[in-house]
mmCIF file of C-alpha atoms in Angstrom:
data_model
loop_
_atom_site.group_PDB
_atom_site.id
_atom_site.type_symbol
_atom_site.label_atom_id
_atom_site.label_comp_id
_atom_site.label_asym_id
_atom_site.label_seq_id
_atom_site.Cartn_x
_atom_site.Cartn_y
_atom_site.Cartn_z
ATOM 1 C CA TYR C 1 75.303 -71.752 200.529
ATOM 2 C CA PHE C 2 78.610 -73.605 200.732
ATOM 3 C CA LYS C 3 76.906 -76.968 201.381
ATOM 4 C CA ILE C 4 74.435 -76.375 198.550
ATOM 5 C CA GLY C 5 77.258 -75.360 196.226
ATOM 6 C CA LYS C 6 79.208 -78.489 197.218
ATOM 7 C CA CYS C 7 76.187 -80.695 196.464
ATOM 8 C CA TYR C 8 75.791 -79.207 192.989
ATOM 9 C CA GLU C 9 79.538 -79.611 192.465
ATOM 10 C CA MET C 10 79.357 -83.317 193.319
ATOM 11 C CA MET C 11 76.454 -83.632 190.871
ATOM 12 C CA GLU C 12 78.699 -81.937 188.275
ATOM 13 C CA ASN C 13 76.139 -79.192 187.892
ATOM 14 C CA TRP C 14 78.922 -76.650 187.570
ATOM 15 C CA ASP C 15 76.793 -73.590 186.757
ATOM 16 C CA LEU C 16 74.654 -73.841 189.895
ATOM 17 C CA ALA C 17 77.707 -74.661 192.013
ATOM 18 C CA GLU C 18 79.410 -71.519 190.722
ATOM 19 C CA ASN C 19 76.255 -69.556 191.430
ATOM 20 C CA TYR C 20 76.205 -70.480 195.137
ATOM 21 C CA TYR C 21 79.963 -70.036 195.613
ATOM 22 C CA GLY C 22 79.597 -66.642 193.950
ATOM 23 C CA ARG C 23 76.877 -65.678 196.435
ATOM 24 C CA ILE C 24 79.247 -66.468 199.295
ATOM 25 C CA ILE C 25 81.957 -64.226 197.844
ATOM 26 C CA GLU C 26 79.406 -61.425 197.417
ATOM 27 C CA LYS C 27 78.064 -61.665 200.981
ATOM 28 C CA ALA C 28 80.984 -62.881 203.132
ATOM 29 C CA PRO C 29 83.778 -60.525 204.263
ATOM 30 C CA LYS C 30 86.841 -60.639 202.013
ATOM 31 C CA GLY C 31 89.540 -62.868 203.489
ATOM 32 C CA SER C 32 87.089 -64.779 205.673
ATOM 33 C CA VAL C 33 87.031 -68.567 205.836
ATOM 34 C CA ALA C 34 83.827 -68.714 203.797
ATOM 35 C CA SER C 35 85.057 -66.307 201.114
ATOM 36 C CA ASN C 36 88.441 -68.054 200.717
ATOM 37 C CA ALA C 37 86.895 -71.524 200.609
ATOM 38 C CA ALA C 38 84.358 -70.437 197.979
ATOM 39 C CA SER C 39 87.165 -68.902 195.896
ATOM 40 C CA TYR C 40 89.173 -72.150 196.073
ATOM 41 C CA GLN C 41 86.145 -74.180 195.016
ATOM 42 C CA LEU C 42 85.613 -71.910 192.018
ATOM 43 C CA HIS C 43 89.217 -72.585 190.945
ATOM 44 C CA TYR C 44 88.589 -76.292 191.384
ATOM 45 C CA ILE C 45 85.531 -76.072 189.101
ATOM 46 C CA LEU C 46 87.601 -74.273 186.459
ATOM 47 C CA LEU C 47 90.120 -77.117 186.560
ATOM 48 C CA GLU C 48 87.404 -79.759 186.301
ATOM 49 C CA THR C 49 85.851 -77.972 183.316
ATOM 50 C CA LYS C 50 89.295 -77.634 181.671
ATOM 51 C CA LYS C 51 89.320 -73.821 181.757
ATOM 52 C CA TYR C 52 93.013 -73.739 182.577
ATOM 53 C CA ASN C 53 93.668 -70.276 181.168
ATOM 54 C CA LYS C 54 91.096 -68.792 183.544
ATOM 55 C CA VAL C 55 92.762 -70.476 186.526
ATOM 56 C CA ILE C 56 96.093 -68.939 185.547
ATOM 57 C CA GLU C 57 94.450 -65.563 184.974
ATOM 58 C CA LYS C 58 92.679 -65.530 188.353
ATOM 59 C CA THR C 59 95.775 -66.673 190.282
ATOM 60 C CA SER C 60 98.277 -64.272 188.730
ATOM 61 C CA GLU C 61 100.601 -62.545 191.226
ATOM 62 C CA THR C 62 99.195 -64.608 194.091
ATOM 63 C CA SER C 63 101.155 -65.692 197.145
ATOM 64 C CA ASP C 64 98.394 -67.887 198.565
ATOM 65 C CA PRO C 65 99.731 -71.490 198.647
ATOM 66 C CA TYR C 66 96.412 -73.042 197.633
ATOM 67 C CA ASN C 67 96.009 -70.673 194.707
ATOM 68 C CA LEU C 68 99.569 -71.523 193.665
ATOM 69 C CA ILE C 69 98.686 -75.229 193.741
ATOM 70 C CA PHE C 70 95.690 -74.626 191.453
ATOM 71 C CA ARG C 71 97.949 -72.584 189.203
ATOM 72 C CA ALA C 72 100.577 -75.368 189.093
ATOM 73 C CA TYR C 73 97.937 -77.948 188.136
ATOM 74 C CA ALA C 74 96.617 -75.679 185.354
ATOM 75 C CA HIS C 75 100.118 -75.203 183.900
ATOM 76 C CA PHE C 76 100.718 -78.955 184.064
ATOM 77 C CA GLU C 77 97.479 -79.685 182.178
ATOM 78 C CA MET C 78 98.553 -77.157 179.536
ATOM 79 C CA LEU C 79 101.927 -78.967 179.243
ATOM 80 C CA ASP C 80 103.810 -75.894 180.509
ATOM 81 C CA TRP C 81 106.351 -77.877 182.495
ATOM 82 C CA GLU C 82 108.620 -75.057 183.696
ATOM 83 C CA ASP C 83 105.754 -72.786 184.786
ATOM 84 C CA SER C 84 104.150 -75.702 186.607
ATOM 85 C CA LYS C 85 107.398 -76.475 188.398
ATOM 86 C CA LEU C 86 107.861 -72.817 189.394
ATOM 87 C CA SER C 87 104.310 -72.646 190.791
ATOM 88 C CA PHE C 88 104.844 -75.836 192.825
ATOM 89 C CA ARG C 89 108.107 -74.422 194.209
ATOM 90 C CA ALA C 90 106.360 -71.191 195.177
ATOM 91 C CA ALA C 91 103.548 -73.159 196.860
ATOM 92 C CA GLU C 92 106.077 -75.300 198.743
ATOM 93 C CA ALA C 93 107.863 -72.193 200.015
ATOM 94 C CA SER C 94 104.551 -70.599 201.006
ATOM 95 C CA PHE C 95 103.317 -73.704 202.859
ATOM 96 C CA ASP C 96 106.702 -74.143 204.532
ATOM 97 C CA HIS C 97 105.732 -77.540 205.948
ATOM 98 C CA ASP C 98 107.210 -81.020 205.509
ATOM 99 C CA TYR C 99 103.801 -82.561 204.799
ATOM 100 C CA TYR C 100 103.246 -80.403 201.709
ATOM 101 C CA SER C 101 106.890 -80.692 200.647
ATOM 102 C CA LYS C 102 106.526 -84.476 200.465
ATOM 103 C CA GLN C 103 103.316 -84.154 198.445
ATOM 104 C CA ILE C 104 104.900 -81.705 196.026
ATOM 105 C CA GLU C 105 108.081 -83.778 195.659
ATOM 106 C CA SER C 106 106.134 -86.343 193.633
ATOM 107 C CA TRP C 107 105.199 -83.595 191.206
ATOM 108 C CA TYR C 108 108.806 -82.706 190.490
ATOM 109 C CA SER C 109 109.410 -86.310 189.409
ATOM 110 C CA ALA C 110 106.244 -86.311 187.264
ATOM 111 C CA ILE C 111 107.246 -83.072 185.523
ATOM 112 C CA LYS C 112 110.755 -84.415 184.854
ATOM 113 C CA THR C 113 109.301 -87.622 183.381
ATOM 114 C CA ALA C 114 106.890 -85.650 181.192
ATOM 115 C CA LYS C 115 109.688 -83.418 179.869
ATOM 116 C CA ASN C 116 111.804 -86.457 178.948
ATOM 117 C CA ALA C 117 108.975 -88.544 177.505
ATOM 118 C CA PRO C 118 110.036 -90.592 174.427
ATOM 119 C CA LEU C 119 108.106 -88.787 171.709
ATOM 120 C CA LYS C 120 107.435 -90.014 168.204
ATOM 121 C CA SER C 121 109.664 -88.700 165.391
ATOM 122 C CA LYS C 122 109.088 -88.211 161.665
ATOM 123 C CA THR C 123 111.832 -90.491 160.320
ATOM 124 C CA PRO C 124 110.552 -93.743 161.923
ATOM 125 C CA ALA C 125 107.016 -92.770 160.906
ATOM 126 C CA LEU C 126 108.154 -92.366 157.292
ATOM 127 C CA ILE C 127 110.098 -95.644 157.286
ATOM 128 C CA SER C 128 107.182 -97.510 158.879
ATOM 129 C CA SER C 129 104.892 -96.121 156.186
ATOM 130 C CA LEU C 130 106.757 -98.058 153.494
ATOM 131 C CA PHE C 131 104.418 -100.881 154.493
ATOM 132 C CA PRO C 132 100.784 -99.770 153.940
ATOM 133 C CA GLY C 133 99.364 -98.673 157.295
ATOM 134 C CA GLY C 134 102.699 -99.108 159.083
ATOM 135 C CA GLY C 135 103.019 -95.404 159.874
ATOM 136 C CA PHE C 136 99.632 -95.440 161.591
ATOM 137 C CA PHE C 137 100.663 -98.469 163.641
ATOM 138 C CA TYR C 138 103.747 -96.529 164.730
ATOM 139 C CA LEU C 139 101.490 -93.689 165.881
ATOM 140 C CA ARG C 140 99.113 -96.174 167.539
ATOM 141 C CA GLN C 141 96.239 -95.100 165.293
ATOM 142 C CA LYS C 142 94.842 -98.594 164.879
ATOM 143 C CA GLU C 143 91.646 -97.638 163.041
ATOM 144 C CA ASN C 144 93.584 -95.703 160.382
ATOM 145 C CA ALA C 145 96.155 -98.508 160.148
ATOM 146 C CA PHE C 146 93.598 -101.264 159.552
ATOM 147 C CA GLY C 147 91.709 -99.014 157.126
ATOM 148 C CA ALA C 148 94.840 -98.336 155.039
ATOM 149 C CA MET C 149 95.815 -102.016 155.049
ATOM 150 C CA GLY C 150 92.324 -103.185 154.083
ATOM 151 C CA ALA C 151 91.943 -100.641 151.281
ATOM 152 C CA SER C 152 95.414 -101.484 149.911
ATOM 153 C CA PHE C 153 94.592 -105.206 149.921
ATOM 154 C CA LEU C 154 91.275 -104.718 148.121
ATOM 155 C CA ILE C 155 92.790 -102.456 145.466
ATOM 156 C CA SER C 156 95.691 -104.886 144.939
ATOM 157 C CA ALA C 157 93.256 -107.795 144.581
ATOM 158 C CA ALA C 158 91.225 -105.826 142.032
ATOM 159 C CA MET C 159 94.374 -105.044 140.046
ATOM 160 C CA VAL C 160 95.439 -108.698 139.934
ATOM 161 C CA SER C 161 92.048 -110.064 138.943
ATOM 162 C CA SER C 162 91.019 -107.388 136.426
ATOM 163 C CA SER C 163 91.371 -107.821 132.669
ATOM 164 C CA VAL C 164 89.677 -106.757 129.420
ATOM 165 C CA ILE C 165 88.622 -109.461 126.919
ATOM 166 C CA SER C 166 88.670 -108.426 123.272
ATOM 167 C CA GLN C 167 88.819 -110.225 119.908
ATOM 168 C CA LYS C 168 91.918 -110.759 117.847
ATOM 169 C CA ASN C 169 91.880 -110.239 114.066
ATOM 170 C CA THR C 170 89.036 -108.674 112.154
ATOM 171 C CA LEU C 171 85.993 -109.906 110.285
ATOM 172 C CA SER C 172 85.214 -108.730 106.793
ATOM 173 C CA LEU C 173 81.850 -107.121 106.130
ATOM 174 C CA LYS C 174 81.337 -109.501 103.228
ATOM 175 C CA ASP C 175 81.234 -112.481 105.577
ATOM 176 C CA ASN C 176 77.914 -114.079 106.389
ATOM 177 C CA LYS C 177 76.042 -112.068 109.008
ATOM 178 C CA GLN C 178 75.239 -115.198 110.926
ATOM 179 C CA MET C 179 78.950 -115.991 111.059
ATOM 180 C CA ILE C 180 79.756 -112.534 112.384
ATOM 181 C CA ILE C 181 76.846 -112.269 114.859
ATOM 182 C CA PRO C 182 75.609 -115.752 115.760
ATOM 183 C CA MET C 183 72.028 -115.883 116.930
ATOM 184 C CA SER C 184 72.441 -118.660 119.439
ATOM 185 C CA GLY C 185 73.153 -118.033 123.116
ATOM 186 C CA ASP C 186 75.599 -120.841 123.682
ATOM 187 C CA ILE C 187 78.824 -119.382 122.300
ATOM 188 C CA LEU C 188 81.738 -121.185 123.918
ATOM 189 C CA SER C 189 85.423 -120.374 124.088
ATOM 190 C CA LYS C 190 88.365 -122.614 124.765
ATOM 191 C CA ASN C 191 92.041 -121.696 124.666
ATOM 192 C CA ASP C 192 91.072 -118.159 123.667
ATOM 193 C CA SER C 193 89.269 -119.409 120.509
ATOM 194 C CA PHE C 194 85.549 -119.408 119.801
ATOM 195 C CA HIS C 195 83.994 -122.808 119.272
ATOM 196 C CA SER C 196 81.127 -123.342 116.922
ATOM 197 C CA SER C 197 77.802 -122.700 118.540
ATOM 198 C CA SER C 198 74.890 -124.962 117.879
ATOM 199 C CA GLY C 199 73.776 -124.635 114.263
ATOM 200 C CA TYR C 200 76.196 -121.865 113.298
ATOM 201 C CA LEU C 201 79.858 -121.910 112.476
ATOM 202 C CA LEU C 202 82.168 -119.175 113.611
ATOM 203 C CA PRO C 203 85.253 -118.103 111.689
ATOM 204 C CA GLY C 204 88.312 -120.002 112.848
ATOM 205 C CA ASN C 205 90.453 -116.864 112.869
ATOM 206 C CA LEU C 206 88.300 -115.192 115.523
ATOM 207 C CA LYS C 207 90.048 -115.421 118.902
ATOM 208 C CA LEU C 208 89.891 -113.800 122.336
ATOM 209 C CA SER C 209 92.626 -111.602 123.717
ATOM 210 C CA SER C 210 93.060 -110.575 127.380
ATOM 211 C CA LYS C 211 94.533 -107.150 128.119
ATOM 212 C CA LYS C 212 95.254 -105.737 131.584
ATOM 213 C CA GLY C 213 97.089 -102.523 130.811
ATOM 214 C CA SER C 214 94.170 -100.145 130.413
ATOM 215 C CA VAL C 215 92.243 -101.687 133.300
ATOM 216 C CA LEU C 216 95.150 -101.374 135.739
ATOM 217 C CA VAL C 217 95.520 -97.616 135.368
ATOM 218 C CA PRO C 218 92.587 -96.415 137.592
ATOM 219 C CA PRO C 219 93.238 -98.813 140.522
ATOM 220 C CA ALA C 220 96.995 -98.195 140.223
ATOM 221 C CA VAL C 221 96.438 -94.441 140.500
ATOM 222 C CA LEU C 222 94.096 -95.022 143.453
ATOM 223 C CA PHE C 223 96.606 -97.337 145.135
ATOM 224 C CA LEU C 224 99.488 -94.884 144.736
ATOM 225 C CA GLY C 225 97.310 -92.036 146.021
ATOM 226 C CA LEU C 226 96.342 -94.064 149.066
ATOM 227 C CA TYR C 227 99.933 -95.200 149.636
ATOM 228 C CA PHE C 228 101.592 -91.794 149.471
ATOM 229 C CA GLY C 229 98.625 -90.159 151.183
ATOM 230 C CA SER C 230 98.956 -92.477 154.177
ATOM 231 C CA MET C 231 102.707 -91.727 154.328
ATOM 232 C CA TRP C 232 102.046 -87.987 154.334
ATOM 233 C CA LYS C 233 99.260 -88.340 156.919
ATOM 234 C CA ALA C 234 101.465 -90.379 159.278
ATOM 235 C CA VAL C 235 104.196 -87.724 159.180
ATOM 236 C CA TYR C 236 101.667 -84.879 159.430
ATOM 237 C CA ASP C 237 100.028 -86.405 162.529
ATOM 238 C CA ILE C 238 103.299 -86.640 164.513
ATOM 239 C CA ASP C 239 102.659 -83.522 166.616
ATOM 240 C CA GLU C 240 99.076 -84.510 167.380
ATOM 241 C CA ALA C 241 100.145 -88.058 168.280
ATOM 242 C CA ASN C 242 102.853 -86.725 170.607
ATOM 243 C CA GLN C 243 100.384 -84.400 172.284
ATOM 244 C CA LYS C 244 97.949 -87.275 172.843
ATOM 245 C CA LEU C 245 100.791 -89.389 174.225
ATOM 246 C CA VAL C 246 101.757 -86.705 176.727
ATOM 247 C CA ARG C 247 98.144 -85.978 177.634
ATOM 248 C CA ARG C 248 97.577 -89.649 178.426
ATOM 249 C CA PHE C 249 100.520 -89.403 180.788
ATOM 250 C CA THR C 250 99.288 -86.173 182.402
ATOM 251 C CA GLY C 251 95.848 -87.743 182.832
ATOM 252 C CA ARG C 252 97.340 -90.681 184.714
ATOM 253 C CA VAL C 253 99.426 -88.316 186.866
ATOM 254 C CA THR C 254 96.578 -85.992 187.838
ATOM 255 C CA LYS C 255 94.400 -89.001 188.610
ATOM 256 C CA LYS C 256 97.058 -90.511 190.863
ATOM 257 C CA LEU C 257 98.191 -87.199 192.394
ATOM 258 C CA SER C 258 94.724 -85.734 192.727
ATOM 259 C CA ILE C 259 94.355 -82.086 193.642
ATOM 260 C CA ASN C 260 92.004 -83.173 196.415
ATOM 261 C CA THR C 261 95.161 -84.035 198.373
ATOM 262 C CA PHE C 262 95.849 -80.315 198.704
ATOM 263 C CA MET C 263 92.256 -79.209 199.298
ATOM 264 C CA ASP C 264 92.539 -79.359 203.067
ATOM 265 C CA TYR C 265 91.828 -75.678 203.663
ATOM 266 C CA GLU C 266 89.330 -74.569 206.278
ATOM 267 C CA ILE C 267 85.703 -74.531 205.154
ATOM 268 C CA PRO C 268 82.685 -72.842 206.770
ATOM 269 C CA GLU C 269 81.000 -74.937 209.459
ATOM 270 C CA PHE C 270 77.311 -75.744 209.250
ATOM 271 C CA ILE C 271 76.173 -74.561 212.668
ATOM 272 C CA ILE C 272 72.628 -75.061 213.937
ATOM 273 C CA LYS C 273 71.786 -72.683 216.784
#
């Protein structure tokens, strides 16, 4: 059962692995090599499947050094630095061996580094946000940063290039209809004045006027909404960004200081009679 469970574990088929380890615990005497090893493997599976609360629950009030190690890893993954440190100290005392003390010593340094990690703060995020997308760059959210910059550039370009063309002065209703609404399709303008189209004369007092004020209002409102929205979002995301920063660190630590280093407990032998 242990070998089968181990095979399923290596295939990351956690449910079947748990099933076979559970069979061992049901059948083997409590406290036996097989029962203890199966129990440790179940804790390992809980760690691998990120069920840290269950590891802590199942190892409460334990004095077993291996269970304490699993407990310390679970607390570390949950960013509970002090509880993790206490569990490692308890495991070190329970092992009472230089080999394990040296292994655990590295964890004390890792926990200290994690506690003193340079986290992001709200003031620099707010100051960086004065430049569109700068707050997201500060938080290392590159997709959001490029999105805010690109949208700001497009809206600014639209504001600069937009204008409304209208006519200056008015035309009297008594004027010739053909002078008011020329029938030809080649109306030309130069220096904001209409030129005579082919065959029809236009009034000389009819001119074009460019206005930007009314056109600028919608993109200006959109730009300001995007600008202040990105500032608020950068400040709002500080806690999440800090958590991701710390979790990247914990991921590197647990990969380097793998729990497999401590999984040297006795396992049931596969004996063929």
